[in-house]
CSV table of C-alpha atoms in Angstrom, one decimal:
chain,number,residue,atom,x,y,z
S,1,UNK,CA,131.9,-127.4,19.6
S,2,UNK,CA,133.2,-123.7,18.8
S,3,UNK,CA,132.5,-122.5,15.1
S,4,UNK,CA,135.8,-120.0,13.5
S,5,UNK,CA,135.1,-116.7,13.6
S,6,UNK,CA,135.4,-114.4,10.8
S,7,UNK,CA,138.4,-112.3,10.0
S,8,UNK,CA,138.8,-108.6,10.1
S,9,UNK,CA,138.4,-106.7,7.5
S,10,UNK,CA,141.9,-105.5,7.0
S,11,UNK,CA,140.6,-101.7,7.2
S,12,UNK,CA,139.1,-102.4,10.6
S,13,UNK,CA,142.1,-103.9,12.4
S,14,UNK,CA,144.1,-101.2,11.9
S,15,UNK,CA,141.3,-99.0,13.6
S,16,UNK,CA,140.6,-101.1,16.2
S,17,UNK,CA,140.9,-99.7,19.4
S,18,UNK,CA,139.7,-102.6,21.9
S,19,UNK,CA,137.9,-106.4,21.8
S,20,UNK,CA,135.2,-107.3,23.9
S,21,UNK,CA,133.5,-110.4,24.6
S,22,UNK,CA,130.2,-110.8,26.2
S,23,UNK,CA,130.1,-113.8,28.0
S,24,UNK,CA,126.3,-115.4,29.1
S,25,UNK,CA,127.5,-118.1,31.4
S,26,UNK,CA,125.2,-121.0,33.0
S,27,UNK,CA,125.4,-123.8,35.6
S,28,UNK,CA,124.2,-126.5,33.5
S,29,UNK,CA,123.7,-125.7,30.1
S,30,UNK,CA,126.3,-124.7,27.3
S,31,UNK,CA,127.8,-120.9,27.5
S,32,UNK,CA,127.5,-118.4,25.3
S,33,UNK,CA,129.9,-116.0,24.0
S,34,UNK,CA,129.8,-113.1,21.3
S,35,UNK,CA,133.4,-111.1,20.2
S,36,UNK,CA,132.4,-107.5,19.6
S,37,UNK,CA,135.6,-105.2,17.9
S,38,UNK,CA,135.1,-101.2,19.0
S,39,UNK,CA,131.1,-102.6,19.9
S,40,UNK,CA,130.8,-104.6,16.0
S,41,UNK,CA,130.0,-108.4,16.4
S,42,UNK,CA,132.5,-110.2,14.9
S,43,UNK,CA,131.5,-113.9,13.6
S,44,UNK,CA,128.7,-116.0,14.6
S,45,UNK,CA,128.0,-116.2,18.8
S,46,UNK,CA,130.3,-119.3,20.4
S,47,UNK,CA,129.3,-122.1,22.2
S,48,UNK,CA,131.4,-124.0,24.8
S,49,UNK,CA,131.4,-126.0,27.6
S,50,UNK,CA,133.6,-125.6,30.8
S,51,UNK,CA,136.1,-128.5,30.0
S,52,UNK,CA,139.5,-127.7,29.3
S,53,UNK,CA,139.7,-128.3,26.0
S,54,UNK,CA,136.8,-126.4,25.1
S,55,UNK,CA,138.1,-123.2,27.3
S,56,UNK,CA,141.4,-123.3,25.3
S,57,UNK,CA,139.4,-123.1,22.1
S,58,UNK,CA,137.4,-120.5,23.4
S,59,UNK,CA,141.0,-118.5,24.4
S,60,UNK,CA,142.2,-119.2,21.0
S,61,UNK,CA,139.1,-117.9,19.1
S,62,UNK,CA,139.2,-114.6,21.6
S,63,UNK,CA,142.6,-113.6,20.4
S,64,UNK,CA,142.6,-115.0,17.1
S,65,UNK,CA,143.0,-111.7,14.5
S,66,UNK,CA,143.6,-109.3,17.3
S,67,UNK,CA,145.9,-106.5,16.7
S,68,UNK,CA,149.1,-106.6,19.3
S,69,UNK,CA,148.6,-104.4,22.3
S,70,UNK,CA,144.8,-104.0,22.0
S,71,UNK,CA,143.0,-104.4,25.0
S,72,UNK,CA,140.7,-107.4,25.2
S,73,UNK,CA,137.4,-107.0,27.9
S,74,UNK,CA,135.3,-110.1,29.0
S,75,UNK,CA,131.9,-109.3,30.5
S,76,UNK,CA,129.6,-111.8,31.9
S,77,UNK,CA,126.8,-111.9,34.6
S,78,UNK,CA,127.8,-114.8,36.7
S,79,UNK,CA,125.1,-117.5,37.8
S,80,UNK,CA,126.6,-118.8,41.1
S,81,UNK,CA,130.3,-120.4,40.9
S,82,UNK,CA,129.6,-120.7,37.0
S,83,UNK,CA,132.6,-117.8,36.1
S,84,UNK,CA,135.0,-119.8,38.5
S,85,UNK,CA,136.3,-121.8,35.3
S,86,UNK,CA,136.2,-118.8,33.1
S,87,UNK,CA,138.0,-116.4,34.8
């Protein structure tokens, strides 16, 4: 269900300071997330459900192609208890 993200350009990887993941959570619909490296979108939005398999694929996509030591910040606006499986 999750599309692959486009790899970063080599010169961007060296200069990257932070990866941010914006997550739009839903109670009954598919979740949508966008990855940003230093504020620049990376690939297409990721769509996932709150299943163990989809959450693993989501996390794998978030950490893919990121240099060691770069912080990842997740930003989400929770709707009811929809945030609980993601946290």
